[in-house]
mmCIF file of C-alpha atoms in Angstrom:
data_model
loop_
_atom_site.group_PDB
_atom_site.id
_atom_site.type_symbol
_atom_site.label_atom_id
_atom_site.label_comp_id
_atom_site.label_asym_id
_atom_site.label_seq_id
_atom_site.Cartn_x
_atom_site.Cartn_y
_atom_site.Cartn_z
ATOM 1 C CA UNK A 1 10.457 25.247 -3.405
ATOM 2 C CA UNK A 2 8.785 21.852 -3.172
ATOM 3 C CA UNK A 3 10.112 20.919 -6.624
ATOM 4 C CA UNK A 4 13.674 20.954 -5.125
ATOM 5 C CA UNK A 5 12.692 18.234 -2.565
ATOM 6 C CA UNK A 6 14.483 14.882 -2.952
ATOM 7 C CA UNK A 7 12.561 11.685 -2.730
ATOM 8 C CA UNK A 8 14.222 11.156 0.698
ATOM 9 C CA UNK A 9 12.900 14.629 1.856
ATOM 10 C CA UNK A 10 9.394 13.667 0.736
ATOM 11 C CA UNK A 11 9.701 10.223 2.420
ATOM 12 C CA UNK A 12 10.600 11.717 5.749
ATOM 13 C CA UNK A 13 7.315 13.592 5.944
ATOM 14 C CA UNK A 14 5.075 10.612 5.375
ATOM 15 C CA UNK A 15 2.679 9.627 8.056
ATOM 16 C CA UNK A 16 0.124 7.665 5.928
ATOM 17 C CA UNK A 17 1.104 5.154 3.241
ATOM 18 C CA UNK A 18 -1.650 4.219 0.708
ATOM 19 C CA UNK A 19 -1.530 1.413 -1.845
ATOM 20 C CA UNK A 20 -3.476 0.542 -4.972
ATOM 21 C CA UNK A 21 -3.997 -3.248 -4.924
ATOM 22 C CA UNK A 22 -4.012 -4.919 -8.413
ATOM 23 C CA UNK A 23 -0.561 -4.536 -9.953
ATOM 24 C CA UNK A 24 0.902 -3.070 -6.826
ATOM 25 C CA UNK A 25 0.238 -5.550 -3.995
ATOM 26 C CA UNK A 26 -0.364 -8.222 -6.640
ATOM 27 C CA UNK A 27 1.188 -8.882 -10.034
ATOM 28 C CA UNK A 28 -2.066 -7.624 -11.706
ATOM 29 C CA UNK A 29 -3.315 -11.058 -12.548
ATOM 30 C CA UNK A 30 -7.015 -11.577 -11.801
ATOM 31 C CA UNK A 31 -7.945 -15.298 -11.885
ATOM 32 C CA UNK A 32 -11.691 -15.991 -11.953
ATOM 33 C CA UNK A 33 -13.074 -19.476 -11.412
ATOM 34 C CA UNK A 34 -16.659 -19.745 -12.689
ATOM 35 C CA UNK A 35 -19.459 -21.206 -10.670
ATOM 36 C CA UNK A 36 -19.217 -25.018 -10.396
ATOM 37 C CA UNK A 37 -22.905 -25.443 -11.373
ATOM 38 C CA UNK A 38 -22.300 -23.635 -14.602
ATOM 39 C CA UNK A 39 -24.752 -20.827 -13.810
ATOM 40 C CA UNK A 40 -23.164 -17.698 -15.328
ATOM 41 C CA UNK A 41 -24.899 -15.533 -12.750
ATOM 42 C CA UNK A 42 -23.768 -17.681 -9.868
ATOM 43 C CA UNK A 43 -21.018 -17.034 -7.313
ATOM 44 C CA UNK A 44 -17.517 -16.918 -8.829
ATOM 45 C CA UNK A 45 -14.236 -17.399 -7.085
ATOM 46 C CA UNK A 46 -11.528 -14.784 -7.512
ATOM 47 C CA UNK A 47 -7.955 -15.528 -6.794
ATOM 48 C CA UNK A 48 -5.149 -13.012 -6.210
ATOM 49 C CA UNK A 49 -1.571 -13.739 -5.020
ATOM 50 C CA UNK A 50 0.094 -11.393 -2.455
ATOM 51 C CA UNK A 51 3.688 -11.113 -1.374
ATOM 52 C CA UNK A 52 4.562 -12.282 2.094
ATOM 53 C CA UNK A 53 7.378 -9.690 2.001
ATOM 54 C CA UNK A 54 4.856 -6.913 1.657
ATOM 55 C CA UNK A 55 2.873 -8.273 4.610
ATOM 56 C CA UNK A 56 5.945 -8.299 6.818
ATOM 57 C CA UNK A 57 6.765 -4.798 5.718
ATOM 58 C CA UNK A 58 3.361 -3.505 6.746
ATOM 59 C CA UNK A 59 3.973 -4.916 10.282
ATOM 60 C CA UNK A 60 7.317 -3.060 10.333
ATOM 61 C CA UNK A 61 5.665 0.086 8.957
ATOM 62 C CA UNK A 62 2.947 0.016 11.639
ATOM 63 C CA UNK A 63 5.608 -0.449 14.409
ATOM 64 C CA UNK A 64 7.342 2.700 12.990
ATOM 65 C CA UNK A 65 4.127 4.648 13.407
ATOM 66 C CA UNK A 66 2.779 4.732 9.800
ATOM 67 C CA UNK A 67 -0.856 4.350 9.042
ATOM 68 C CA UNK A 68 -1.612 2.087 6.007
ATOM 69 C CA UNK A 69 -4.501 2.124 3.522
ATOM 70 C CA UNK A 70 -5.770 0.275 0.416
ATOM 71 C CA UNK A 71 -7.519 2.349 -2.291
ATOM 72 C CA UNK A 72 -8.658 0.190 -5.226
ATOM 73 C CA UNK A 73 -11.200 0.364 -8.070
ATOM 74 C CA UNK A 74 -12.312 -3.204 -7.837
ATOM 75 C CA UNK A 75 -14.491 -4.705 -5.129
ATOM 76 C CA UNK A 76 -13.032 -8.036 -4.009
ATOM 77 C CA UNK A 77 -13.686 -10.306 -1.041
ATOM 78 C CA UNK A 78 -10.007 -11.431 -1.369
ATOM 79 C CA UNK A 79 -8.862 -7.844 -0.775
ATOM 80 C CA UNK A 80 -11.124 -7.522 2.314
ATOM 81 C CA UNK A 81 -9.680 -10.702 3.736
ATOM 82 C CA UNK A 82 -6.044 -9.627 3.127
ATOM 83 C CA UNK A 83 -6.820 -6.172 4.652
ATOM 84 C CA UNK A 84 -8.247 -7.833 7.710
ATOM 85 C CA UNK A 85 -5.312 -10.102 8.070
ATOM 86 C CA UNK A 86 -2.836 -7.144 7.711
ATOM 87 C CA UNK A 87 -4.877 -4.922 10.131
ATOM 88 C CA UNK A 88 -5.125 -2.240 7.420
ATOM 89 C CA UNK A 89 -6.194 1.163 8.826
ATOM 90 C CA UNK A 90 -8.183 2.411 5.815
ATOM 91 C CA UNK A 91 -9.832 0.189 3.182
ATOM 92 C CA UNK A 92 -11.593 1.783 0.244
ATOM 93 C CA UNK A 93 -12.849 -0.578 -2.541
ATOM 94 C CA UNK A 94 -14.942 0.283 -5.539
ATOM 95 C CA UNK A 95 -13.190 3.676 -5.990
ATOM 96 C CA UNK A 96 -13.527 4.872 -9.578
ATOM 97 C CA UNK A 97 -12.396 8.350 -8.312
ATOM 98 C CA UNK A 98 -9.684 7.601 -5.778
ATOM 99 C CA UNK A 99 -9.378 11.258 -4.782
ATOM 100 C CA UNK A 100 -12.674 10.906 -2.896
ATOM 101 C CA UNK A 101 -11.030 8.179 -0.692
ATOM 102 C CA UNK A 102 -7.940 10.306 -0.339
ATOM 103 C CA UNK A 103 -9.936 13.262 1.046
ATOM 104 C CA UNK A 104 -11.715 10.976 3.481
ATOM 105 C CA UNK A 105 -8.401 9.571 4.745
ATOM 106 C CA UNK A 106 -6.974 13.092 5.153
ATOM 107 C CA UNK A 107 -9.917 14.092 7.247
ATOM 108 C CA UNK A 108 -9.766 10.855 9.356
ATOM 109 C CA UNK A 109 -6.011 11.172 10.001
ATOM 110 C CA UNK A 110 -6.024 14.980 10.324
ATOM 111 C CA UNK A 111 -2.991 15.101 8.056
ATOM 112 C CA UNK A 112 -1.889 17.040 5.016
ATOM 113 C CA UNK A 113 -1.279 15.924 1.427
ATOM 114 C CA UNK A 114 2.458 16.308 2.026
ATOM 115 C CA UNK A 115 2.193 13.616 4.748
ATOM 116 C CA UNK A 116 0.748 11.046 2.411
ATOM 117 C CA UNK A 117 2.489 8.588 0.132
ATOM 118 C CA UNK A 118 0.630 6.618 -2.549
ATOM 119 C CA UNK A 119 1.904 3.611 -4.497
ATOM 120 C CA UNK A 120 0.263 3.131 -7.928
ATOM 121 C CA UNK A 121 0.921 1.445 -11.272
ATOM 122 C CA UNK A 122 -1.672 2.704 -13.823
ATOM 123 C CA UNK A 123 -3.420 5.747 -15.061
ATOM 124 C CA UNK A 124 -6.335 5.513 -12.607
ATOM 125 C CA UNK A 125 -3.774 6.245 -9.915
ATOM 126 C CA UNK A 126 -2.638 9.498 -11.509
ATOM 127 C CA UNK A 127 -5.124 11.903 -9.866
ATOM 128 C CA UNK A 128 -3.924 10.736 -6.413
ATOM 129 C CA UNK A 129 -0.269 10.507 -7.364
ATOM 130 C CA UNK A 130 -0.377 14.132 -8.652
ATOM 131 C CA UNK A 131 -1.707 15.385 -5.324
ATOM 132 C CA UNK A 132 0.197 13.557 -2.594
ATOM 133 C CA UNK A 133 3.556 14.598 -1.196
ATOM 134 C CA UNK A 134 5.314 11.379 -2.101
ATOM 135 C CA UNK A 135 4.130 9.490 -5.249
ATOM 136 C CA UNK A 136 5.568 6.089 -5.795
ATOM 137 C CA UNK A 137 5.330 3.892 -8.904
ATOM 138 C CA UNK A 138 6.056 0.199 -9.094
ATOM 139 C CA UNK A 139 8.696 -1.206 -11.431
ATOM 140 C CA UNK A 140 5.937 -2.648 -13.584
ATOM 141 C CA UNK A 141 3.884 0.567 -13.679
ATOM 142 C CA UNK A 142 2.683 2.150 -16.933
ATOM 143 C CA UNK A 143 4.953 4.906 -18.277
ATOM 144 C CA UNK A 144 2.398 7.583 -17.226
ATOM 145 C CA UNK A 145 2.499 6.486 -13.614
ATOM 146 C CA UNK A 146 6.309 6.370 -13.593
ATOM 147 C CA UNK A 147 6.439 9.864 -15.020
ATOM 148 C CA UNK A 148 4.234 11.095 -12.100
ATOM 149 C CA UNK A 149 6.249 9.290 -9.389
ATOM 150 C CA UNK A 150 8.961 10.753 -7.171
ATOM 151 C CA UNK A 151 10.293 7.239 -6.659
ATOM 152 C CA UNK A 152 10.053 3.964 -8.606
ATOM 153 C CA UNK A 153 10.396 0.718 -6.742
ATOM 154 C CA UNK A 154 13.062 -1.771 -7.769
ATOM 155 C CA UNK A 155 10.651 -4.697 -7.623
ATOM 156 C CA UNK A 156 7.294 -5.085 -9.517
ATOM 157 C CA UNK A 157 3.886 -5.288 -7.994
ATOM 158 C CA UNK A 158 3.248 -8.608 -6.160
ATOM 159 C CA UNK A 159 6.982 -9.210 -5.855
ATOM 160 C CA UNK A 160 7.994 -6.876 -3.105
ATOM 161 C CA UNK A 161 7.077 -3.411 -4.383
ATOM 162 C CA UNK A 162 5.016 -2.732 -1.332
ATOM 163 C CA UNK A 163 7.906 -3.613 0.886
ATOM 164 C CA UNK A 164 10.262 -1.400 -1.246
ATOM 165 C CA UNK A 165 8.080 1.588 -0.533
ATOM 166 C CA UNK A 166 8.248 0.884 3.221
ATOM 167 C CA UNK A 167 11.979 0.317 3.248
ATOM 168 C CA UNK A 168 12.616 3.462 1.369
ATOM 169 C CA UNK A 169 10.488 5.550 3.749
ATOM 170 C CA UNK A 170 12.042 4.104 6.868
ATOM 171 C CA UNK A 171 15.509 4.219 5.462
ATOM 172 C CA UNK A 172 14.994 7.928 4.628
ATOM 173 C CA UNK A 173 14.146 8.499 8.296
ATOM 174 C CA UNK A 174 17.237 6.441 9.393
ATOM 175 C CA UNK A 175 15.103 3.985 11.393
ATOM 176 C CA UNK A 176 14.673 0.905 9.219
ATOM 177 C CA UNK A 177 17.253 -1.335 10.961
ATOM 178 C CA UNK A 178 16.202 -0.076 14.431
ATOM 179 C CA UNK A 179 12.539 -0.768 13.713
ATOM 180 C CA UNK A 180 13.368 -4.294 12.362
ATOM 181 C CA UNK A 181 15.248 -5.046 15.629
ATOM 182 C CA UNK A 182 12.294 -3.825 17.628
ATOM 183 C CA UNK A 183 10.056 -6.159 15.590
ATOM 184 C CA UNK A 184 12.356 -9.076 16.274
ATOM 185 C CA UNK A 185 12.382 -8.439 20.052
ATOM 186 C CA UNK A 186 10.254 -11.393 21.498
ATOM 187 C CA UNK A 187 9.628 -9.408 24.683
ATOM 188 C CA UNK A 188 8.079 -6.346 22.895
ATOM 189 C CA UNK A 189 4.381 -6.029 23.426
ATOM 190 C CA UNK A 190 4.361 -3.066 20.910
ATOM 191 C CA UNK A 191 5.850 -5.354 18.279
ATOM 192 C CA UNK A 192 3.242 -8.064 18.878
ATOM 193 C CA UNK A 193 0.517 -5.456 18.617
ATOM 194 C CA UNK A 194 1.863 -4.199 15.289
ATOM 195 C CA UNK A 195 2.271 -7.727 13.819
ATOM 196 C CA UNK A 196 -0.061 -9.052 11.172
ATOM 197 C CA UNK A 197 -2.672 -11.732 11.758
ATOM 198 C CA UNK A 198 -1.911 -15.438 11.291
ATOM 199 C CA UNK A 199 -4.387 -15.897 8.449
ATOM 200 C CA UNK A 200 -7.767 -17.523 8.507
ATOM 201 C CA UNK A 201 -7.213 -21.000 7.079
#
């Protein structure tokens, strides 16, 4: 029965939207600047580039009632900072087995697998993509991730793929334009509460 569901059918059930980070919310590049003192064991600086479109989309998604999570294998201070700025509900870093994080999120949100969407791009995402009700692959994803997906975003990771997932889900519910207008209402306290932070520069 579930095999007959369209991507739109699956999207309409989603309550929690989860993202991998590298290659999904970024283009996959990981730039590492070595310690200035030349000490190979010293503190390095890691640089990732995120899409502002995705950040805006997360505000819109939150306003529409979605919960958002990051589930990534790497540990990164950059991801922690971005998650804080975007007010992400669930942040799991250092996850070599992402299903563990998935199970914790299901318990925390008291939801079912059918109510979860996951956006991935590589084989480490397959165990989660094969379980959730709505699996999404980015345009730059490996063939195995695309084969496991119910929907492939038109844009690649780091260039709006995260926003594509949100737009598709809210469009499937018929509430994208309405939610955007709510976000743009300067008198809406709800919209202000859903909005992302202003950064920490």
